[in-house]
PDB file of C-alpha atoms in Angstrom:
ATOM      1  CA  MET S  16    -133.820  -4.935   2.817  1.00  0.00           C
ATOM      2  CA  GLU S  17    -132.006  -4.695  -0.137  1.00  0.00           C
ATOM      3  CA  ASP S  18    -129.853  -1.406   0.442  1.00  0.00           C
ATOM      4  CA  ALA S  19    -129.245  -1.893   3.825  1.00  0.00           C
ATOM      5  CA  TYR S  20    -127.314  -5.086   2.731  1.00  0.00           C
ATOM      6  CA  GLU S  21    -125.464  -3.172   0.546  1.00  0.00           C
ATOM      7  CA  SER S  22    -124.746  -0.504   3.103  1.00  0.00           C
ATOM      8  CA  LEU S  23    -122.851  -3.259   4.667  1.00  0.00           C
ATOM      9  CA  GLN S  24    -120.863  -4.412   1.620  1.00  0.00           C
ATOM     10  CA  ARG S  25    -119.795  -0.835   0.973  1.00  0.00           C
ATOM     11  CA  THR S  26    -116.254  -1.775   2.125  1.00  0.00           C
ATOM     12  CA  ARG S  27    -116.407  -4.543  -1.071  1.00  0.00           C
ATOM     13  CA  ALA S  28    -114.026  -3.474  -3.869  1.00  0.00           C
ATOM     14  CA  ALA S  29    -116.798  -3.584  -6.488  1.00  0.00           C
ATOM     15  CA  PRO S  30    -119.999  -2.143  -6.893  1.00  0.00           C
ATOM     16  CA  ARG S  31    -122.646  -5.132  -7.313  1.00  0.00           C
ATOM     17  CA  GLY S  32    -126.348  -5.686  -7.475  1.00  0.00           C
ATOM     18  CA  LYS S  33    -129.237  -4.687  -9.871  1.00  0.00           C
ATOM     19  CA  ILE S  34    -130.033  -1.252 -11.237  1.00  0.00           C
ATOM     20  CA  ARG S  35    -133.337  -0.336 -12.407  1.00  0.00           C
ATOM     21  CA  VAL S  36    -132.806   2.420 -14.710  1.00  0.00           C
ATOM     22  CA  SER S  37    -135.960   4.201 -16.788  1.00  0.00           C
ATOM     23  CA  ALA S  38    -135.403   6.404 -19.513  1.00  0.00           C
ATOM     24  CA  PRO S  39    -137.068   7.879 -22.812  1.00  0.00           C
ATOM     25  CA  VAL S  40    -137.039   6.141 -25.756  1.00  0.00           C
ATOM     26  CA  ILE S  41    -134.792   7.858 -27.345  1.00  0.00           C
ATOM     27  CA  ALA S  42    -132.537   7.883 -24.527  1.00  0.00           C
ATOM     28  CA  HIS S  43    -130.946   4.883 -25.352  1.00  0.00           C
ATOM     29  CA  HIS S  44    -129.093   6.481 -28.211  1.00  0.00           C
ATOM     30  CA  LEU S  45    -127.490   8.354 -25.383  1.00  0.00           C
ATOM     31  CA  LEU S  46    -126.812   5.212 -22.838  1.00  0.00           C
ATOM     32  CA  MET S  47    -126.499   2.036 -24.804  1.00  0.00           C
ATOM     33  CA  PRO S  48    -122.993   3.485 -26.477  1.00  0.00           C
ATOM     34  CA  LEU S  49    -121.780   4.030 -22.963  1.00  0.00           C
ATOM     35  CA  MET S  50    -122.826   0.526 -21.497  1.00  0.00           C
ATOM     36  CA  PRO S  51    -120.003  -1.358 -22.597  1.00  0.00           C
ATOM     37  CA  ASP S  52    -117.393   0.500 -20.847  1.00  0.00           C
ATOM     38  CA  PHE S  53    -119.362   0.661 -17.390  1.00  0.00           C
ATOM     39  CA  THR S  54    -120.305  -3.168 -17.640  1.00  0.00           C
ATOM     40  CA  GLU S  55    -116.272  -3.964 -18.271  1.00  0.00           C
ATOM     41  CA  ARG S  56    -115.531  -2.024 -15.475  1.00  0.00           C
ATOM     42  CA  TYR S  57    -118.670  -2.995 -12.870  1.00  0.00           C
ATOM     43  CA  PRO S  58    -118.869  -6.509 -14.237  1.00  0.00           C
ATOM     44  CA  GLU S  59    -120.776  -7.419 -10.976  1.00  0.00           C
ATOM     45  CA  ILE S  60    -123.580  -5.289 -11.627  1.00  0.00           C
ATOM     46  CA  GLU S  61    -126.934  -6.034 -13.602  1.00  0.00           C
ATOM     47  CA  PHE S  62    -129.349  -3.899 -15.421  1.00  0.00           C
ATOM     48  CA  ASP S  63    -133.032  -3.652 -15.658  1.00  0.00           C
ATOM     49  CA  LEU S  64    -133.361  -0.929 -18.421  1.00  0.00           C
ATOM     50  CA  ASP S  65    -136.996   0.248 -18.947  1.00  0.00           C
ATOM     51  CA  PHE S  66    -137.169   2.656 -21.940  1.00  0.00           C
ATOM     52  CA  SER S  67    -140.506   3.790 -22.282  1.00  0.00           C
ATOM     53  CA  ASP S  68    -141.973   7.078 -22.892  1.00  0.00           C
ATOM     54  CA  ARG S  69    -144.435   7.021 -20.466  1.00  0.00           C
ATOM     55  CA  VAL S  70    -144.757   8.604 -17.097  1.00  0.00           C
ATOM     56  CA  VAL S  71    -143.095   6.397 -14.540  1.00  0.00           C
ATOM     57  CA  ASP S  72    -143.378   6.867 -10.768  1.00  0.00           C
ATOM     58  CA  LEU S  73    -139.892   6.196  -9.533  1.00  0.00           C
ATOM     59  CA  ILE S  74    -140.830   5.725  -5.824  1.00  0.00           C
ATOM     60  CA  ASP S  75    -143.563   3.338  -6.751  1.00  0.00           C
ATOM     61  CA  GLU S  76    -142.109   1.224  -9.405  1.00  0.00           C
ATOM     62  CA  GLY S  77    -138.297   0.873  -7.803  1.00  0.00           C
ATOM     63  CA  ILE S  78    -136.804   2.837 -10.133  1.00  0.00           C
ATOM     64  CA  ASP S  79    -133.024   3.510  -9.010  1.00  0.00           C
ATOM     65  CA  VAL S  80    -132.316   6.164 -11.332  1.00  0.00           C
ATOM     66  CA  ALA S  81    -134.112   7.678 -14.422  1.00  0.00           C
ATOM     67  CA  ILE S  82    -132.982   9.991 -17.136  1.00  0.00           C
ATOM     68  CA  ARG S  83    -135.942  12.823 -17.678  1.00  0.00           C
ATOM     69  CA  SER S  84    -135.944  16.103 -19.458  1.00  0.00           C
ATOM     70  CA  GLY S  85    -137.840  18.844 -18.683  1.00  0.00           C
ATOM     71  CA  PRO S  86    -138.833  20.750 -15.202  1.00  0.00           C
ATOM     72  CA  LEU S  87    -136.864  19.529 -12.594  1.00  0.00           C
ATOM     73  CA  PRO S  88    -138.822  17.474 -10.081  1.00  0.00           C
ATOM     74  CA  ASP S  89    -139.643  18.233  -6.725  1.00  0.00           C
ATOM     75  CA  ASN S  90    -137.354  17.600  -3.618  1.00  0.00           C
ATOM     76  CA  ARG S  91    -138.147  14.491  -2.534  1.00  0.00           C
ATOM     77  CA  PHE S  92    -135.592  13.656  -5.838  1.00  0.00           C
ATOM     78  CA  MET S  93    -132.196  14.538  -6.050  1.00  0.00           C
ATOM     79  CA  VAL S  94    -130.775  15.743  -9.486  1.00  0.00           C
ATOM     80  CA  ARG S  95    -127.412  15.665 -11.715  1.00  0.00           C
ATOM     81  CA  ARG S  96    -127.639  17.679 -15.159  1.00  0.00           C
ATOM     82  CA  LEU S  97    -126.236  16.004 -17.851  1.00  0.00           C
ATOM     83  CA  PRO S  98    -124.566  18.051 -20.600  1.00  0.00           C
ATOM     84  CA  PRO S  99    -127.091  20.023 -22.682  1.00  0.00           C
ATOM     85  CA  PHE S 100    -128.415  18.620 -26.189  1.00  0.00           C
ATOM     86  CA  ARG S 101    -128.729  20.903 -29.408  1.00  0.00           C
ATOM     87  CA  LEU S 102    -131.407  20.551 -31.407  1.00  0.00           C
ATOM     88  CA  LEU S 103    -130.755  20.329 -34.783  1.00  0.00           C
ATOM     89  CA  LEU S 104    -132.855  21.327 -38.243  1.00  0.00           C
ATOM     90  CA  CYS S 105    -132.012  18.659 -40.547  1.00  0.00           C
ATOM     91  CA  ALA S 106    -133.165  17.180 -44.288  1.00  0.00           C
ATOM     92  CA  SER S 107    -131.610  14.422 -46.425  1.00  0.00           C
ATOM     93  CA  PRO S 108    -129.684  15.646 -49.558  1.00  0.00           C
ATOM     94  CA  LYS S 109    -132.607  14.352 -51.681  1.00  0.00           C
ATOM     95  CA  TYR S 110    -135.436  16.506 -49.997  1.00  0.00           C
ATOM     96  CA  LEU S 111    -132.819  19.428 -50.664  1.00  0.00           C
ATOM     97  CA  GLU S 112    -132.221  18.726 -54.128  1.00  0.00           C
ATOM     98  CA  GLN S 113    -135.974  18.617 -54.920  1.00  0.00           C
ATOM     99  CA  HIS S 114    -137.044  21.524 -52.627  1.00  0.00           C
ATOM    100  CA  GLY S 115    -133.753  24.027 -52.745  1.00  0.00           C
ATOM    101  CA  PHE S 116    -131.437  24.594 -49.621  1.00  0.00           C
ATOM    102  CA  PRO S 117    -132.929  27.432 -46.988  1.00  0.00           C
ATOM    103  CA  LYS S 118    -130.547  30.025 -46.509  1.00  0.00           C
ATOM    104  CA  THR S 119    -132.477  32.133 -44.201  1.00  0.00           C
ATOM    105  CA  ILE S 120    -135.057  31.344 -41.477  1.00  0.00           C
ATOM    106  CA  GLY S 121    -137.980  33.422 -43.986  1.00  0.00           C
ATOM    107  CA  ASP S 122    -137.073  30.666 -46.167  1.00  0.00           C
ATOM    108  CA  LEU S 123    -138.526  27.484 -44.162  1.00  0.00           C
ATOM    109  CA  ALA S 124    -142.094  28.897 -44.610  1.00  0.00           C
ATOM    110  CA  SER S 125    -141.965  27.347 -48.553  1.00  0.00           C
ATOM    111  CA  HIS S 126    -140.647  23.714 -47.157  1.00  0.00           C
ATOM    112  CA  ARG S 127    -142.129  21.067 -45.913  1.00  0.00           C
ATOM    113  CA  GLY S 128    -142.015  19.728 -42.199  1.00  0.00           C
ATOM    114  CA  ILE S 129    -142.288  16.802 -39.985  1.00  0.00           C
ATOM    115  CA  GLY S 130    -143.579  17.580 -36.421  1.00  0.00           C
ATOM    116  CA  PHE S 131    -143.266  16.116 -33.284  1.00  0.00           C
ATOM    117  CA  ARG S 132    -146.062  15.387 -31.037  1.00  0.00           C
ATOM    118  CA  PHE S 133    -145.147  14.685 -27.063  1.00  0.00           C
ATOM    119  CA  PRO S 134    -146.310  11.155 -26.266  1.00  0.00           C
ATOM    120  CA  ASN S 135    -147.559  12.181 -22.978  1.00  0.00           C
ATOM    121  CA  CYS S 136    -149.711  15.105 -23.373  1.00  0.00           C
ATOM    122  CA  GLY S 137    -150.198  15.505 -26.924  1.00  0.00           C
ATOM    123  CA  LYS S 138    -149.048  18.659 -27.115  1.00  0.00           C
ATOM    124  CA  LEU S 139    -147.359  19.796 -30.345  1.00  0.00           C
ATOM    125  CA  PHE S 140    -143.682  20.596 -29.825  1.00  0.00           C
ATOM    126  CA  GLU S 141    -143.013  24.251 -31.145  1.00  0.00           C
ATOM    127  CA  GLN S 142    -139.325  24.992 -32.406  1.00  0.00           C
ATOM    128  CA  THR S 143    -138.643  28.342 -32.043  1.00  0.00           C
ATOM    129  CA  VAL S 144    -135.555  30.539 -33.101  1.00  0.00           C
ATOM    130  CA  GLN S 145    -133.065  31.800 -30.303  1.00  0.00           C
ATOM    131  CA  ASN S 146    -130.555  33.769 -30.709  1.00  0.00           C
ATOM    132  CA  PRO S 147    -128.763  37.406 -28.780  1.00  0.00           C
ATOM    133  CA  GLU S 148    -131.205  39.314 -31.859  1.00  0.00           C
ATOM    134  CA  GLN S 149    -134.236  37.270 -32.109  1.00  0.00           C
ATOM    135  CA  HIS S 150    -136.986  34.819 -30.464  1.00  0.00           C
ATOM    136  CA  LEU S 151    -139.251  34.082 -33.204  1.00  0.00           C
ATOM    137  CA  ASP S 152    -141.227  30.821 -34.095  1.00  0.00           C
ATOM    138  CA  LEU S 153    -139.939  28.458 -36.912  1.00  0.00           C
ATOM    139  CA  ASN S 154    -142.809  29.326 -39.195  1.00  0.00           C
ATOM    140  CA  LEU S 155    -142.061  25.458 -41.145  1.00  0.00           C
ATOM    141  CA  PRO S 156    -145.324  24.062 -42.246  1.00  0.00           C
ATOM    142  CA  HIS S 157    -145.925  20.288 -41.267  1.00  0.00           C
ATOM    143  CA  VAL S 158    -146.057  17.896 -43.781  1.00  0.00           C
ATOM    144  CA  MET S 159    -146.667  14.766 -40.938  1.00  0.00           C
ATOM    145  CA  THR S 160    -146.530  14.736 -37.131  1.00  0.00           C
ATOM    146  CA  CYS S 161    -145.139  12.086 -35.487  1.00  0.00           C
ATOM    147  CA  ASN S 162    -145.209  10.873 -31.493  1.00  0.00           C
ATOM    148  CA  SER S 163    -141.901   9.548 -31.943  1.00  0.00           C
ATOM    149  CA  LEU S 164    -138.440  11.410 -32.452  1.00  0.00           C
ATOM    150  CA  GLU S 165    -137.025   8.408 -34.087  1.00  0.00           C
ATOM    151  CA  ALA S 166    -140.231   8.229 -36.392  1.00  0.00           C
ATOM    152  CA  VAL S 167    -139.409  12.125 -36.727  1.00  0.00           C
ATOM    153  CA  ARG S 168    -135.641  10.930 -37.662  1.00  0.00           C
ATOM    154  CA  GLU S 169    -136.916   8.054 -40.177  1.00  0.00           C
ATOM    155  CA  ALA S 170    -138.954  10.642 -42.250  1.00  0.00           C
ATOM    156  CA  VAL S 171    -136.338  13.067 -42.100  1.00  0.00           C
ATOM    157  CA  ILE S 172    -133.983  10.096 -43.681  1.00  0.00           C
ATOM    158  CA  ARG S 173    -136.087   9.523 -46.647  1.00  0.00           C
ATOM    159  CA  GLY S 174    -136.660  12.742 -47.881  1.00  0.00           C
ATOM    160  CA  ILE S 175    -140.546  13.500 -47.025  1.00  0.00           C
ATOM    161  CA  GLY S 176    -139.496  16.856 -45.403  1.00  0.00           C
ATOM    162  CA  MET S 177    -137.328  18.589 -43.005  1.00  0.00           C
ATOM    163  CA  GLY S 178    -137.236  18.139 -38.983  1.00  0.00           C
ATOM    164  CA  CYS S 179    -135.834  19.117 -35.523  1.00  0.00           C
ATOM    165  CA  MET S 180    -134.078  16.241 -33.245  1.00  0.00           C
ATOM    166  CA  PRO S 181    -131.172  15.986 -30.333  1.00  0.00           C
ATOM    167  CA  ASP S 182    -127.665  16.251 -31.655  1.00  0.00           C
ATOM    168  CA  PHE S 183    -127.095  12.189 -30.694  1.00  0.00           C
ATOM    169  CA  LEU S 184    -130.127  11.173 -32.247  1.00  0.00           C
ATOM    170  CA  ALA S 185    -129.021  13.101 -35.597  1.00  0.00           C
ATOM    171  CA  ARG S 186    -125.538  11.178 -34.770  1.00  0.00           C
ATOM    172  CA  ALA S 187    -125.407   8.529 -36.585  1.00  0.00           C
ATOM    173  CA  PRO S 188    -127.099   9.615 -39.936  1.00  0.00           C
ATOM    174  CA  LEU S 189    -124.913  12.763 -39.925  1.00  0.00           C
ATOM    175  CA  SER S 190    -121.883  10.956 -39.938  1.00  0.00           C
ATOM    176  CA  THR S 191    -122.983   8.928 -43.155  1.00  0.00           C
ATOM    177  CA  LYS S 192    -124.294  12.034 -44.162  1.00  0.00           C
ATOM    178  CA  ALA S 193    -127.919  10.564 -44.644  1.00  0.00           C
ATOM    179  CA  ILE S 194    -129.259  14.000 -43.401  1.00  0.00           C
ATOM    180  CA  VAL S 195    -127.052  17.605 -42.962  1.00  0.00           C
ATOM    181  CA  PRO S 196    -127.613  20.209 -40.407  1.00  0.00           C
ATOM    182  CA  LEU S 197    -129.597  23.571 -41.643  1.00  0.00           C
ATOM    183  CA  LEU S 198    -129.376  27.079 -40.585  1.00  0.00           C
ATOM    184  CA  MET S 199    -126.897  26.347 -37.720  1.00  0.00           C
ATOM    185  CA  ASP S 200    -126.309  29.662 -36.904  1.00  0.00           C
ATOM    186  CA  ASP S 201    -129.520  31.015 -36.195  1.00  0.00           C
ATOM    187  CA  LEU S 202    -131.226  28.029 -34.630  1.00  0.00           C
ATOM    188  CA  GLU S 203    -129.266  27.771 -31.351  1.00  0.00           C
ATOM    189  CA  VAL S 204    -131.940  25.882 -29.071  1.00  0.00           C
ATOM    190  CA  PHE S 205    -130.395  23.356 -26.505  1.00  0.00           C
ATOM    191  CA  GLY S 206    -132.446  21.132 -24.089  1.00  0.00           C
ATOM    192  CA  GLN S 207    -131.644  19.300 -20.815  1.00  0.00           C
ATOM    193  CA  LEU S 208    -131.609  15.664 -19.726  1.00  0.00           C
ATOM    194  CA  ASN S 209    -131.263  14.987 -15.891  1.00  0.00           C
ATOM    195  CA  LEU S 210    -130.211  11.946 -14.099  1.00  0.00           C
ATOM    196  CA  ILE S 211    -132.679  11.560 -11.001  1.00  0.00           C
ATOM    197  CA  TRP S 212    -133.088   9.572  -8.203  1.00  0.00           C
ATOM    198  CA  PRO S 213    -135.611   9.130  -5.232  1.00  0.00           C
ATOM    199  CA  SER S 214    -133.783  11.665  -2.368  1.00  0.00           C
ATOM    200  CA  SER S 215    -135.400   8.922   0.534  1.00  0.00           C
ATOM    201  CA  ARG S 216    -133.265   5.898  -0.901  1.00  0.00           C
ATOM    202  CA  HIS S 217    -129.920   5.680   0.090  1.00  0.00           C
ATOM    203  CA  LEU S 218    -127.553   6.245  -2.552  1.00  0.00           C
ATOM    204  CA  SER S 219    -125.646   2.973  -2.867  1.00  0.00           C
ATOM    205  CA  PRO S 220    -122.532   2.646  -4.464  1.00  0.00           C
ATOM    206  CA  LYS S 221    -123.847   0.359  -7.686  1.00  0.00           C
ATOM    207  CA  VAL S 222    -125.895   3.414  -8.286  1.00  0.00           C
ATOM    208  CA  ARG S 223    -123.255   5.757  -7.310  1.00  0.00           C
ATOM    209  CA  ALA S 224    -120.722   4.088  -9.387  1.00  0.00           C
ATOM    210  CA  PHE S 225    -123.590   4.665 -12.195  1.00  0.00           C
ATOM    211  CA  VAL S 226    -124.470   8.082 -11.873  1.00  0.00           C
ATOM    212  CA  ASP S 227    -120.832   9.331 -11.606  1.00  0.00           C
ATOM    213  CA  PHE S 228    -119.781   7.107 -14.491  1.00  0.00           C
ATOM    214  CA  ILE S 229    -122.898   8.585 -16.821  1.00  0.00           C
ATOM    215  CA  VAL S 230    -122.057  12.010 -15.770  1.00  0.00           C
ATOM    216  CA  GLU S 231    -118.059  11.844 -16.373  1.00  0.00           C
ATOM    217  CA  LYS S 232    -118.341  10.150 -20.019  1.00  0.00           C
ATOM    218  CA  LEU S 233    -120.638  12.609 -21.059  1.00  0.00           C
ATOM    219  CA  PHE S 234    -119.163  15.613 -20.263  1.00  0.00           C
ATOM    220  CA  THR S 235    -115.901  14.295 -21.458  1.00  0.00           C
ATOM    221  CA  GLU S 236    -117.186  14.242 -24.665  1.00  0.00           C
ATOM    222  CA  ASN S 237    -118.848  17.405 -24.631  1.00  0.00           C
ATOM    223  CA  GLU S 238    -115.613  19.000 -24.175  1.00  0.00           C
TER     224      GLU S 238
END
């Protein structure tokens, strides 16, 4: 009924109504910086944001649009790809002062790593070296493993070890030099986030405005 009502409002100048958005916890670092501009442009749109790493059934839970990583969903969903993000191996200046600065991939075997375990499946994230000349497992012994990337970032900032994180999660501590990226020429690993929504659900003006805005802003930032 809500979608039908919105269809009758297509001729109105501004999209309006509530949008329910589901996203992984770390995505708020990507999404929230864009919200001031969006809410200023579309003041009649209200958000219900669910940041959670649990598996959400978009259809059963009435989610309008979701941000997801990993394999693309089945044909019940429509997809808009977001710009790829880079995974960075980082360490704090304090850690590097105590343990040395790795100059090669091989040097990592003698360092302390902060591992990440996916909260949904419990699988340990395995960082690999990917460039035109090699594809190898990253041999970084773990001194700690977390099921939260924000906890990985905090452990890295505090000098417990070095760890991998998405570039948008590392942006703030990199800007203050609380952490530094390592082996940038050797570690060329990228991840992908997507906007998805049920294909059976009518793409209302509010959802179209949100999807187009997020895609436009993120691709502009990456130019």
